[in-house]
mmCIF file of C-alpha atoms in Angstrom:
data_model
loop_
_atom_site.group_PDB
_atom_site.id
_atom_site.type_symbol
_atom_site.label_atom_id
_atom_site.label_comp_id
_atom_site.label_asym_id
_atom_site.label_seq_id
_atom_site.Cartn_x
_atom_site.Cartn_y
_atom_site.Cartn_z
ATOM 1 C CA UNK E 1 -30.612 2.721 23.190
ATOM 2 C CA UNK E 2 -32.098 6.395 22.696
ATOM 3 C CA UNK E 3 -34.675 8.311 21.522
ATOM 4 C CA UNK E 4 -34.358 11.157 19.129
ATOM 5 C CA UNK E 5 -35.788 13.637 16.490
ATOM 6 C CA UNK E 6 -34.288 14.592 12.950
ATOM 7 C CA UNK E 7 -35.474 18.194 11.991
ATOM 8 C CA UNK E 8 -35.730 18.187 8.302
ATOM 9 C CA UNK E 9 -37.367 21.481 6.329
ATOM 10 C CA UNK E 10 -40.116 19.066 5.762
ATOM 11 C CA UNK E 11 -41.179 17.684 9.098
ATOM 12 C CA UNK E 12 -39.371 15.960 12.208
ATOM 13 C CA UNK E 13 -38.714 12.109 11.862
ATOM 14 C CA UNK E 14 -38.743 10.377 15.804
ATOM 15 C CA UNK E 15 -36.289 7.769 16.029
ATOM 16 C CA UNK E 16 -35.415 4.854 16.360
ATOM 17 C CA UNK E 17 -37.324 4.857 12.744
ATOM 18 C CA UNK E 18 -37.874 2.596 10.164
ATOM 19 C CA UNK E 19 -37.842 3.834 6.592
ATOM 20 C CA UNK E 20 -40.008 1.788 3.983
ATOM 21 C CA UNK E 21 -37.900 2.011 0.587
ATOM 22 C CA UNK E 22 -40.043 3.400 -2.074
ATOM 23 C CA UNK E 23 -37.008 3.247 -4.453
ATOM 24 C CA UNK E 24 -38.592 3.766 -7.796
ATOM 25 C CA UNK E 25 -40.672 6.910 -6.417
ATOM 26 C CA UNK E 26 -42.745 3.743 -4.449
ATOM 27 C CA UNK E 27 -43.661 2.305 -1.913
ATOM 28 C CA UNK E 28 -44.183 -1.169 -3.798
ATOM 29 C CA UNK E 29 -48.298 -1.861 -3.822
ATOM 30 C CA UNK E 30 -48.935 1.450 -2.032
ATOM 31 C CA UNK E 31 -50.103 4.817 -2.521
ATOM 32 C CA UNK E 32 -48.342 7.784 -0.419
ATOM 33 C CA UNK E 33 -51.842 8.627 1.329
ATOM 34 C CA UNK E 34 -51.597 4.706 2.692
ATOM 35 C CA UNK E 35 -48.452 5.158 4.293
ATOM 36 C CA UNK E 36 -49.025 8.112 6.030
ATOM 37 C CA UNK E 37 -52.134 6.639 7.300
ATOM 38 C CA UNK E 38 -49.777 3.911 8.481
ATOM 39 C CA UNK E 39 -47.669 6.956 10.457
ATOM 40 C CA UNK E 40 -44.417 7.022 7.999
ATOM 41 C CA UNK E 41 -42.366 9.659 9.051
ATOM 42 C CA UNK E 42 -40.173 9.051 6.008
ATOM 43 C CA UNK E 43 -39.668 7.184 2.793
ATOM 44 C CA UNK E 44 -35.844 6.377 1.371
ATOM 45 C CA UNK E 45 -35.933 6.480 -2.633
ATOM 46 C CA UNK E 46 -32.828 5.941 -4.701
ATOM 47 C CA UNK E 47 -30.581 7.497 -6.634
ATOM 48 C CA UNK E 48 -29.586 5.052 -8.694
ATOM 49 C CA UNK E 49 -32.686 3.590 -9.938
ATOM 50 C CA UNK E 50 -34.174 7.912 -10.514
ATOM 51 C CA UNK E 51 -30.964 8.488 -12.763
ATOM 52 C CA UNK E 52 -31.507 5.509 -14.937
ATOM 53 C CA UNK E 53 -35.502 5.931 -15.128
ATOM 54 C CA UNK E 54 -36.904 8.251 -15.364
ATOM 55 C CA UNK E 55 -34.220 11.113 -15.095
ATOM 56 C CA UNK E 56 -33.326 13.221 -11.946
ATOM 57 C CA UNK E 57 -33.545 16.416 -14.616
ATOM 58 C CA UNK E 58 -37.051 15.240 -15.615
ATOM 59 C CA UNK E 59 -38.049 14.876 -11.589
ATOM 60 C CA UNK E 60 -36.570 18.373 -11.380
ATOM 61 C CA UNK E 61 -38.428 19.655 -14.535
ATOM 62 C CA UNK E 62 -41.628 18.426 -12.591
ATOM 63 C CA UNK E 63 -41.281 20.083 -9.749
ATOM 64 C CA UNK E 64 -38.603 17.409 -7.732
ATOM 65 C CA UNK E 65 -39.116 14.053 -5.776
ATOM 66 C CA UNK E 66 -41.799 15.328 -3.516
ATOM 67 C CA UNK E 67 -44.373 16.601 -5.912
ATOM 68 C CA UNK E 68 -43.870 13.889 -8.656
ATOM 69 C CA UNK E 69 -44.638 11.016 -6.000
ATOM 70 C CA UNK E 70 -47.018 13.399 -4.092
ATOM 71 C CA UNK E 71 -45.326 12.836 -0.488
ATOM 72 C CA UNK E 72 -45.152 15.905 1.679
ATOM 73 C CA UNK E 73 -42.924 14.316 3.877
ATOM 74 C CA UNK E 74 -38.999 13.528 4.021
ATOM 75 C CA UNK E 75 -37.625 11.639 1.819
ATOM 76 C CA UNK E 76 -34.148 10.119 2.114
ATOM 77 C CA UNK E 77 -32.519 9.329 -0.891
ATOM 78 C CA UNK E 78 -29.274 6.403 -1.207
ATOM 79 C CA UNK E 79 -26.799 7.765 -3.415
ATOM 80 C CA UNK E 80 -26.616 5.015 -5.390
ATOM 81 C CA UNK E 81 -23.137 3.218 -4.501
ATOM 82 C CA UNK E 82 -24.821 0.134 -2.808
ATOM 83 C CA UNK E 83 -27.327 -0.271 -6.192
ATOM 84 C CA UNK E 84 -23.749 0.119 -8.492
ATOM 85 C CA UNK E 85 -22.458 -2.802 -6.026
ATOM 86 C CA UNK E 86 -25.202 -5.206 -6.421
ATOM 87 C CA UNK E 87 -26.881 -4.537 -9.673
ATOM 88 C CA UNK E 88 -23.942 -4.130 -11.865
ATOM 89 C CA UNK E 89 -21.692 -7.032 -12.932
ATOM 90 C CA UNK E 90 -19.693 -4.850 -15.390
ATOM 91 C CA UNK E 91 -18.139 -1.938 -13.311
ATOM 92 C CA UNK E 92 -14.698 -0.102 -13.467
ATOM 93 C CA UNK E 93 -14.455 1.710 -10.113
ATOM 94 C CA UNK E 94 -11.909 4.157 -10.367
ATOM 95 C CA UNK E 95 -10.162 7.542 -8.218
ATOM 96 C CA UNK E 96 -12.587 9.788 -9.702
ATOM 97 C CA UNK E 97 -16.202 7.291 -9.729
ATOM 98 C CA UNK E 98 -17.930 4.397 -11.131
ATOM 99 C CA UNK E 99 -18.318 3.296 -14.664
ATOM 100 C CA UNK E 100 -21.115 0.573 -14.793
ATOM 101 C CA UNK E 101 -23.639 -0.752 -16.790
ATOM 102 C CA UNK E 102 -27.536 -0.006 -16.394
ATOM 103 C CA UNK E 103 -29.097 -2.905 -15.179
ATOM 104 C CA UNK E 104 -32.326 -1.789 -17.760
ATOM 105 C CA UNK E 105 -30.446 -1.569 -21.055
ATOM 106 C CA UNK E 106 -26.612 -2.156 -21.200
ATOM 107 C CA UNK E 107 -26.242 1.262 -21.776
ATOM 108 C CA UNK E 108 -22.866 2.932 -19.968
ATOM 109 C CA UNK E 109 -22.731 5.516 -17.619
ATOM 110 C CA UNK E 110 -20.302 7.085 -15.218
ATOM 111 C CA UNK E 111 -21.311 8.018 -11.218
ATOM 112 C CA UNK E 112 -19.271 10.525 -9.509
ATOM 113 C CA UNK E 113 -19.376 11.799 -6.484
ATOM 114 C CA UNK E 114 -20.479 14.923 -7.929
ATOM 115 C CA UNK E 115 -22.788 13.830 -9.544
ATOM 116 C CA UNK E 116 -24.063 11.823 -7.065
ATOM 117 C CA UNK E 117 -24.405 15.093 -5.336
ATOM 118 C CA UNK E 118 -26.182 17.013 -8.452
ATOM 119 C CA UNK E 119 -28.647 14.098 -8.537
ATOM 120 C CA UNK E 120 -29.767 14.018 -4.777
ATOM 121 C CA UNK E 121 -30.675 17.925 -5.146
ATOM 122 C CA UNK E 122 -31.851 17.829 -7.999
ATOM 123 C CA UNK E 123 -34.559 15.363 -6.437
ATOM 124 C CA UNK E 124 -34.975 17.812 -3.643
ATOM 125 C CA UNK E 125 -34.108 14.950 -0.596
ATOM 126 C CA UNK E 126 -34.056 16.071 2.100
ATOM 127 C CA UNK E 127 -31.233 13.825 3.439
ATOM 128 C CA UNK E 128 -28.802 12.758 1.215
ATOM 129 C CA UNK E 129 -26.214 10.127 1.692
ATOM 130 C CA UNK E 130 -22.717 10.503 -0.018
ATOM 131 C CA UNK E 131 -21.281 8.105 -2.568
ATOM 132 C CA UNK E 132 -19.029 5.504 -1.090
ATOM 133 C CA UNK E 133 -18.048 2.270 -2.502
ATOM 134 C CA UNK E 134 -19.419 -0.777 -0.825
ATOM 135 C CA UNK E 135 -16.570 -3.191 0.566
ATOM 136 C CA UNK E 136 -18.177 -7.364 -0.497
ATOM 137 C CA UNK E 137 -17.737 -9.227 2.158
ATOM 138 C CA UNK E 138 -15.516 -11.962 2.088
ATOM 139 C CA UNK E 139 -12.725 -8.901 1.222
ATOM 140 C CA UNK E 140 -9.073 -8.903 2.507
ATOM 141 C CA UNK E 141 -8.095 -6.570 4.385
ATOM 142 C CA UNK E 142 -5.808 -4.656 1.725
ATOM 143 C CA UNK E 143 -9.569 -4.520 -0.624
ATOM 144 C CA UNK E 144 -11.099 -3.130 2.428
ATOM 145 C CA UNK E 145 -8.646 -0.506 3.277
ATOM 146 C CA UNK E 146 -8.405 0.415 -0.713
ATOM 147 C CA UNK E 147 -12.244 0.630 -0.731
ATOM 148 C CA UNK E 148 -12.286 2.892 2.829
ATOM 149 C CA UNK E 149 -9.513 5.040 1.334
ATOM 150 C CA UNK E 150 -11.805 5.771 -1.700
ATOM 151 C CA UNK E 151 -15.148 6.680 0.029
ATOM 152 C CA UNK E 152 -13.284 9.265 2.478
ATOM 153 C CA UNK E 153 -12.099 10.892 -1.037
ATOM 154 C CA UNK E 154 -15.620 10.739 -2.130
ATOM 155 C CA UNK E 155 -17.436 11.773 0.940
ATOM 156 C CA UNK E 156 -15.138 14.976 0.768
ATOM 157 C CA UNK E 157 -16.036 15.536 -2.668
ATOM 158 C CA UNK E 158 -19.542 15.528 -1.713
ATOM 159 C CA UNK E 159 -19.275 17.573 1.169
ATOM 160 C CA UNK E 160 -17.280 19.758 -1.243
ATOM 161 C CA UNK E 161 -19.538 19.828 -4.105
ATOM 162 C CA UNK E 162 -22.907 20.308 -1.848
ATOM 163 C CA UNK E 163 -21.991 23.282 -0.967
ATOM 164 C CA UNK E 164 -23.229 24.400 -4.354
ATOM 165 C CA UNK E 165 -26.985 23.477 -3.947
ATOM 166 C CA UNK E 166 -27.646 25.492 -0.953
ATOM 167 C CA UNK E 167 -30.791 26.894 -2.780
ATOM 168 C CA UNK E 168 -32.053 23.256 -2.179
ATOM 169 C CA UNK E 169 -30.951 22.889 1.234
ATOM 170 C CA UNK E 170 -30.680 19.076 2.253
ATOM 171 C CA UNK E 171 -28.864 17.553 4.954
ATOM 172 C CA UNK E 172 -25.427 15.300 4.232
ATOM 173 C CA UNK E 173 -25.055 11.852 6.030
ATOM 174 C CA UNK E 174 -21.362 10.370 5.230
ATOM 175 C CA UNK E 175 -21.139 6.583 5.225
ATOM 176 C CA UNK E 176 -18.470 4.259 7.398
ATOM 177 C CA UNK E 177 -16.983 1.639 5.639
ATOM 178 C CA UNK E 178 -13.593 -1.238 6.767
ATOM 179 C CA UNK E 179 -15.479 -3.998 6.015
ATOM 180 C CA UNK E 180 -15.188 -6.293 9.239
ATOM 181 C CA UNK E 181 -11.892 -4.734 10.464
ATOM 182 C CA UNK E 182 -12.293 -2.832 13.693
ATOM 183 C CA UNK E 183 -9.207 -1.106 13.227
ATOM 184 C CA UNK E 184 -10.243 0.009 9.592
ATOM 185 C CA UNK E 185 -14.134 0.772 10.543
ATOM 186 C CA UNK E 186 -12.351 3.250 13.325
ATOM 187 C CA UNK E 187 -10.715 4.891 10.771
ATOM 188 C CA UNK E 188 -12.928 5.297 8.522
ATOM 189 C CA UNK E 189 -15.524 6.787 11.185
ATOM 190 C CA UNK E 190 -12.566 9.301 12.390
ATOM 191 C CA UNK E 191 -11.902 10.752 9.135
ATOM 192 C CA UNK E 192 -15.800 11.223 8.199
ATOM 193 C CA UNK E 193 -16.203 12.850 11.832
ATOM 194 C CA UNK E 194 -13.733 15.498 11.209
ATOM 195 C CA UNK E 195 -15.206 16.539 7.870
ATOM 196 C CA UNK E 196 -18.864 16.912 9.894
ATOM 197 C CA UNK E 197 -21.377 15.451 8.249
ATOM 198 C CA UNK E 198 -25.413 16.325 9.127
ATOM 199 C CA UNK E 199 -25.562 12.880 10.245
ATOM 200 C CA UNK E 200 -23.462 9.103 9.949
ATOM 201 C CA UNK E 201 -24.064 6.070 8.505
ATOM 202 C CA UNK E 202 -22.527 2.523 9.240
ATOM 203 C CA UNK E 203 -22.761 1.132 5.148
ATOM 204 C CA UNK E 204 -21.193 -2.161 3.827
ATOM 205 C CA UNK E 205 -22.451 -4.686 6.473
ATOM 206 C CA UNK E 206 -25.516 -7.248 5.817
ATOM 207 C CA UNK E 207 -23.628 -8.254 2.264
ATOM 208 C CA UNK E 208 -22.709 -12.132 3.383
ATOM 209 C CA UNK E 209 -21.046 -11.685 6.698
ATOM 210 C CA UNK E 210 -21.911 -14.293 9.708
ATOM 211 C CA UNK E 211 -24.797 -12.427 11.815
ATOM 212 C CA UNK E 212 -22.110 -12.449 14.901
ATOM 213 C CA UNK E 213 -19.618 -10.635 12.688
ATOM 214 C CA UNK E 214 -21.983 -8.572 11.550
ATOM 215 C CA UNK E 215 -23.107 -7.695 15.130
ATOM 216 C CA UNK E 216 -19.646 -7.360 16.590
ATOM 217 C CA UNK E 217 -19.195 -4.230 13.752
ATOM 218 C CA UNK E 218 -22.148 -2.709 14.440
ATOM 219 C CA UNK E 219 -21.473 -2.788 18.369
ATOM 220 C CA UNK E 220 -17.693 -1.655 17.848
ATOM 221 C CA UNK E 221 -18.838 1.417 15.603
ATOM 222 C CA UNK E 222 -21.948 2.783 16.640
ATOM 223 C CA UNK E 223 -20.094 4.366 20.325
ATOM 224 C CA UNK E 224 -17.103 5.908 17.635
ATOM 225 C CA UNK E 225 -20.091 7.898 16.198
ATOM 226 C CA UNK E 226 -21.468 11.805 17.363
ATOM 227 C CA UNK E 227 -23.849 11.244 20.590
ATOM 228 C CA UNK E 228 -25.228 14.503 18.575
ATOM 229 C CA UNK E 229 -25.736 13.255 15.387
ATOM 230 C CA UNK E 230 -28.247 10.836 13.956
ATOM 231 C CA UNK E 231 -26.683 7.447 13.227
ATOM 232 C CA UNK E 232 -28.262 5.386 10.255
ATOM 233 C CA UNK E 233 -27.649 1.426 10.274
ATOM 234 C CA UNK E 234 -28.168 1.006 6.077
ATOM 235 C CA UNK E 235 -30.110 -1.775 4.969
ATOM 236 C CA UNK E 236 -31.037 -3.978 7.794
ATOM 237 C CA UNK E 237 -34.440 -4.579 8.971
ATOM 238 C CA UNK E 238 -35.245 -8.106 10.173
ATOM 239 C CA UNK E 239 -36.162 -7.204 13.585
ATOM 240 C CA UNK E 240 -33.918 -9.276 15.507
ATOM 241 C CA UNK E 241 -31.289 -7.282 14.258
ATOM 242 C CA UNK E 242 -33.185 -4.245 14.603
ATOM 243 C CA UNK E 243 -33.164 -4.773 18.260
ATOM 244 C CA UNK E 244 -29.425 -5.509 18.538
ATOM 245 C CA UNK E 245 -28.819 -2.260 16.453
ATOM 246 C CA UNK E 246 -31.058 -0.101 18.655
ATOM 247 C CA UNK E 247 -29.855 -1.358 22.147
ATOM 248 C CA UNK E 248 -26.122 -0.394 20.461
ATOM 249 C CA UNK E 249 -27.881 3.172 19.783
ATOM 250 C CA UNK E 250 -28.390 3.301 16.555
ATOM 251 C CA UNK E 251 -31.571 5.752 15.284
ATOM 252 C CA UNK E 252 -32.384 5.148 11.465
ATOM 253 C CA UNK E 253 -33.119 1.894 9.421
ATOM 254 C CA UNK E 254 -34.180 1.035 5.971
ATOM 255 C CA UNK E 255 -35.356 -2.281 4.440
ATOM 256 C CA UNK E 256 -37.373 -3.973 1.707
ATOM 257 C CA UNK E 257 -38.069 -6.854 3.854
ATOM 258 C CA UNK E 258 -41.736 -6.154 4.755
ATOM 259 C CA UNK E 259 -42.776 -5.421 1.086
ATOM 260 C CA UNK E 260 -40.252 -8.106 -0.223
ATOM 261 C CA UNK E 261 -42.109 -10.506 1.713
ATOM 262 C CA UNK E 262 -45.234 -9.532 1.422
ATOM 263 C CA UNK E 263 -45.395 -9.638 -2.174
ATOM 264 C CA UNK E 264 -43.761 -13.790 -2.047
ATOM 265 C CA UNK E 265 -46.394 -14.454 0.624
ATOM 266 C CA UNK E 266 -44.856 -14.371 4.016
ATOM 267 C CA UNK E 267 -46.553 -12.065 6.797
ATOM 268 C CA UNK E 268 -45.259 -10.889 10.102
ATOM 269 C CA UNK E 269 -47.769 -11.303 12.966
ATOM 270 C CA UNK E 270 -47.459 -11.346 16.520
ATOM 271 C CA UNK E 271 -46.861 -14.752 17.065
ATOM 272 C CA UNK E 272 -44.033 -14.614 14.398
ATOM 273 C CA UNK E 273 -44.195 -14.793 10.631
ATOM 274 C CA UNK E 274 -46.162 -16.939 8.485
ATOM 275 C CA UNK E 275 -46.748 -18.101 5.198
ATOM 276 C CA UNK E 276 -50.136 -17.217 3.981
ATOM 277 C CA UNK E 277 -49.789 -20.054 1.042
ATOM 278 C CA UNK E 278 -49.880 -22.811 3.442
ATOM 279 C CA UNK E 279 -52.915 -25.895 2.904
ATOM 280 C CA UNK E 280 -53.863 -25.191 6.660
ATOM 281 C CA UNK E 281 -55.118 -21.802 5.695
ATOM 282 C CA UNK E 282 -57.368 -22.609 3.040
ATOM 283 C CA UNK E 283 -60.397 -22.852 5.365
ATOM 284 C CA UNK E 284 -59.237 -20.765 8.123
ATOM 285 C CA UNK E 285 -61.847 -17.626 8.729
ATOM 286 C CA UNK E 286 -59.762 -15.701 11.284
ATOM 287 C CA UNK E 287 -58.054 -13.192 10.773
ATOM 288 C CA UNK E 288 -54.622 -12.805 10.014
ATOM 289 C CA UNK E 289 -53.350 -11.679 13.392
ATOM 290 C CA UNK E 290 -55.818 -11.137 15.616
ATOM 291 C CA UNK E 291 -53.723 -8.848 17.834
ATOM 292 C CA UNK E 292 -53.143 -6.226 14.617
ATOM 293 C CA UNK E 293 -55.523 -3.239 14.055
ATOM 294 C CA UNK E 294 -54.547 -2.954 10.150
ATOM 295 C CA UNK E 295 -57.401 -2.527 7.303
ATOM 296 C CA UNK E 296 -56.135 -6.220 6.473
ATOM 297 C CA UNK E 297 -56.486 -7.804 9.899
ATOM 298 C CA UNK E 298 -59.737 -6.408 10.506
ATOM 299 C CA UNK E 299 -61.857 -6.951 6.794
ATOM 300 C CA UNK E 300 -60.370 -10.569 5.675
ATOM 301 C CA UNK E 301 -59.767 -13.618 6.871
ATOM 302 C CA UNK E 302 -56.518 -16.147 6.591
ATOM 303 C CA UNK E 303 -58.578 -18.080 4.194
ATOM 304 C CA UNK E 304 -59.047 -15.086 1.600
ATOM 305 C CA UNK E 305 -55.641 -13.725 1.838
ATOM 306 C CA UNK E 306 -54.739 -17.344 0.475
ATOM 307 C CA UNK E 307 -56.625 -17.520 -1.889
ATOM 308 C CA UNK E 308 -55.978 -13.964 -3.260
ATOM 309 C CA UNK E 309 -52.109 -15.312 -3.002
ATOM 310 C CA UNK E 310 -52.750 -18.721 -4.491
ATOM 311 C CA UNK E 311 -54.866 -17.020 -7.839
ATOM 312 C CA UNK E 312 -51.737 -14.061 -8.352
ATOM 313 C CA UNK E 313 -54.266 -11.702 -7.811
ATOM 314 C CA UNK E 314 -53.229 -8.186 -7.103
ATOM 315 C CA UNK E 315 -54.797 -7.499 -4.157
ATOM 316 C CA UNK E 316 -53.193 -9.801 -2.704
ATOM 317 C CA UNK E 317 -49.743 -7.611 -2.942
ATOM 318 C CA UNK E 318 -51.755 -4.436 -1.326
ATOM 319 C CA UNK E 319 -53.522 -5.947 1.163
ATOM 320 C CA UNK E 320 -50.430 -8.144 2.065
ATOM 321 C CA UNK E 321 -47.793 -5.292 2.150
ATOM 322 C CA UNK E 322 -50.384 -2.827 3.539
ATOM 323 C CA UNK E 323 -50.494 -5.447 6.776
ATOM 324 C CA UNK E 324 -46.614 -6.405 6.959
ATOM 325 C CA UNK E 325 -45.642 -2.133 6.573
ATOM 326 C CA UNK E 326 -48.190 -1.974 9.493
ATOM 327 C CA UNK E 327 -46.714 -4.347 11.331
ATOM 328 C CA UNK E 328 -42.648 -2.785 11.246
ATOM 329 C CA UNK E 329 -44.315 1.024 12.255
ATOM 330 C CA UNK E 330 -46.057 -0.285 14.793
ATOM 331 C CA UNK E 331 -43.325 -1.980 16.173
ATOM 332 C CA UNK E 332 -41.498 0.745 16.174
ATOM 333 C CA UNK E 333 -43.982 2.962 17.739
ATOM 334 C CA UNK E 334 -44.275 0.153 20.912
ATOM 335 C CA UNK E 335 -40.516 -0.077 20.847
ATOM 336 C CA UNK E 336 -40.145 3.921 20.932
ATOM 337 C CA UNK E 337 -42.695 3.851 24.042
ATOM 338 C CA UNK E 338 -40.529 1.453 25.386
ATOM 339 C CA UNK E 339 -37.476 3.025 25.874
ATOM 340 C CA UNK E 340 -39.580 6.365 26.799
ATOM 341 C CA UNK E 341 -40.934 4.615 29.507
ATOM 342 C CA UNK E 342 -37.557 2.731 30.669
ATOM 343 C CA UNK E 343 -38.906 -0.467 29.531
ATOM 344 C CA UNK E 344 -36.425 -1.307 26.303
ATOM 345 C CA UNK E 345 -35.139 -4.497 28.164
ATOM 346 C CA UNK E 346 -38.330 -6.022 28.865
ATOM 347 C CA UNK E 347 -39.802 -5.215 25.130
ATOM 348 C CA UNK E 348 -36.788 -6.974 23.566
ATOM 349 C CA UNK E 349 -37.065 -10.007 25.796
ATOM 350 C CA UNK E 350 -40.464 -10.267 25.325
ATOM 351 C CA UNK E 351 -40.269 -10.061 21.070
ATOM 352 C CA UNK E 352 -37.217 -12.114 20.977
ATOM 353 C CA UNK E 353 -38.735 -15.448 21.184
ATOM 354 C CA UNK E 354 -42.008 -14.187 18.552
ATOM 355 C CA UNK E 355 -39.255 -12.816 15.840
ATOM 356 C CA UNK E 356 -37.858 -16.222 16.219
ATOM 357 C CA UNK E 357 -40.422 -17.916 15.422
ATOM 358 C CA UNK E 358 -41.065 -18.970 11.687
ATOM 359 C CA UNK E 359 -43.458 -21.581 10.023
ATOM 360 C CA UNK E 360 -41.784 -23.539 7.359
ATOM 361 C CA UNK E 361 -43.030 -23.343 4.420
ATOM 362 C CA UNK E 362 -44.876 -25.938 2.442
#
């Protein structure tokens, strides 16, 4: 485990650091002056989803990302090849990009890694992440080494083709692929180490793989990576795993988990999460957690949460994802202190058993 900072043009992110996903431009249910109250460094948007709607030229026509979403922070922006994985059932993935099928209207476009690049500037991120393709999980191993052999081609493209935004300077992250073949995950980190990249990340894990698998590539990979460089573990955030990554050194993470759940009712406290629509709420005038210092935790009770969740009103998506955001900064914060003060060990034995511990739901 380490601690770190990440200079960007727009202010210095401390790490280990958790990255709510505003992917639309938002932070679902919140407003940009809410999360910085809440002490985000950083917000990850997507490319993907800015392309389709409402147009990286018309972001870039309106001053870029930062001043259409009015967040003076830095943003990180995915460069779409996880959303063109997941989103699109009709895709052609070929040498030169991705043809695929918007996910709004059926209509057809085609991603390079070009234009991946074009997009991501024209946004103004201020770390950008190149296009890769995303190896599914189960995969052989000859899909996996076809799909690693295809984002080192891309990731030199974009290294290639950044080179021409310079006016917008932004830093480049490359992404390691293989699947959950050692041998191939080497590789692929090798070859993205000698082209330099501003920073790495371990992509294509978290998609269906058994949680030991999954932990065995993150373990192998992680040491393969710069000391020097900022290492990004994409798309993980349940906290377990978040304490695996971190003790392996990685520095960046990104989820949807605490909105996600927020907005279907389930709330991380300190004695492990709950489900705010359960019958033994319905009366219950304390407050959420009683250990949290959020807006939620200290104005309402258990028993209005519920009922805000139970009558689909819309506070009840604010006030829950205002409280579950909360909750993943401020663990980070504590778990940042804890490895400043030598104490990582004791912090992850002590929140093992509480992350562990879920309510069933009714």
């Amino acid at each position: 485990m380490r601690l770190g900072q990440i200079h960007t043009r727009r202010g210095i992110i401390n790490t280990p650091a958790f990255m709510p996903v505003g992917t639309s431009a938002t932070v679902k249910a919140m407003n940009q002056d809410e999360m910085k109250d809440l002490g985000a460094e950083v917000l990850l948007s997507n490319t993907y989803h800015l392309y389709l709607r409402p147009g990286h030229e018309i972001i870039k026509q309106l001053g870029g990302l930062h001043k259409f979403m009015s967040w003076k922070g830095p943003i990180l922006t995915d460069s779409g090849g996880f959303q063109v994985f997941s989103l699109s059932p009709l895709r052609k993935i070929r040498d030169d990009g991705v043809e695929f099928r918007s996910h709004l209207d059926g209509s057809t476009h085609f991603l390079t890694p070009e234009l991946a690049m074009e997009i991501q500037a024209a946004l103004g991120s201020d770390i950008a992440m190149a296009f890769d393709e995303c190896t599914p999980y189960p995969a052989t191993r000859e899909y996996a080494l076809n799909s690693l052999q295809l984002t080192t081609k891309w990731a030199k493209r974009c290294k290639e083709a950044v080179g021409a935004y310079r006016d917008t300077p932004l830093q480049l992250f490359g992404i390691v692929q293989g699947g959950v073949y050692a041998d191939l995950r080497k590789q692929s980190a090798e070859e993205l180490i000698e082209m330099d990249f501003d920073g790495y990340a371990i992509g294509g894990l978290s998609v269906g793989e058994p949680k030991g698998l999954m932990y065995e590539m993150i373990n192998f990979t992680t040491p393969l990576l710069p000391q020097d460089k900022p290492r990004y573990l994409m798309g993980i955030g349940d906290l377990l795993d978040v304490l695996e990554a971190v003790a392996a050194g990685i520095d960046m993470f990104d989820c949807v988990m605490p909105t996600r759940n927020a907005r279907n009712g389930t709330l991380f406290t300190s004695n492990g999460r709950i489900s705010i629509k359960r019958e033994e709420f319905k009366r219950d005038s304390g407050p959420l957690d009683p250990n949290c210092e959020c807006y939620t935790c200290k104005n309402y009770s258990r028993a209005y949460l519920r009922h805000l969740f139970m009558n689909r009103e819309i506070l009840s998506m604010r006030l829950n994802t205002l409280h579950n955001l909360h909750f993943y900064l401020d663990f980070f914060r504590k778990m940042r202190d804890a490895i400043g003060n030598g104490e990582f060990v004791r912090f992850r034995k002590e929140w093992t058993p509480i992350l562990q511990n879920n309510f069933h739901e009714d």
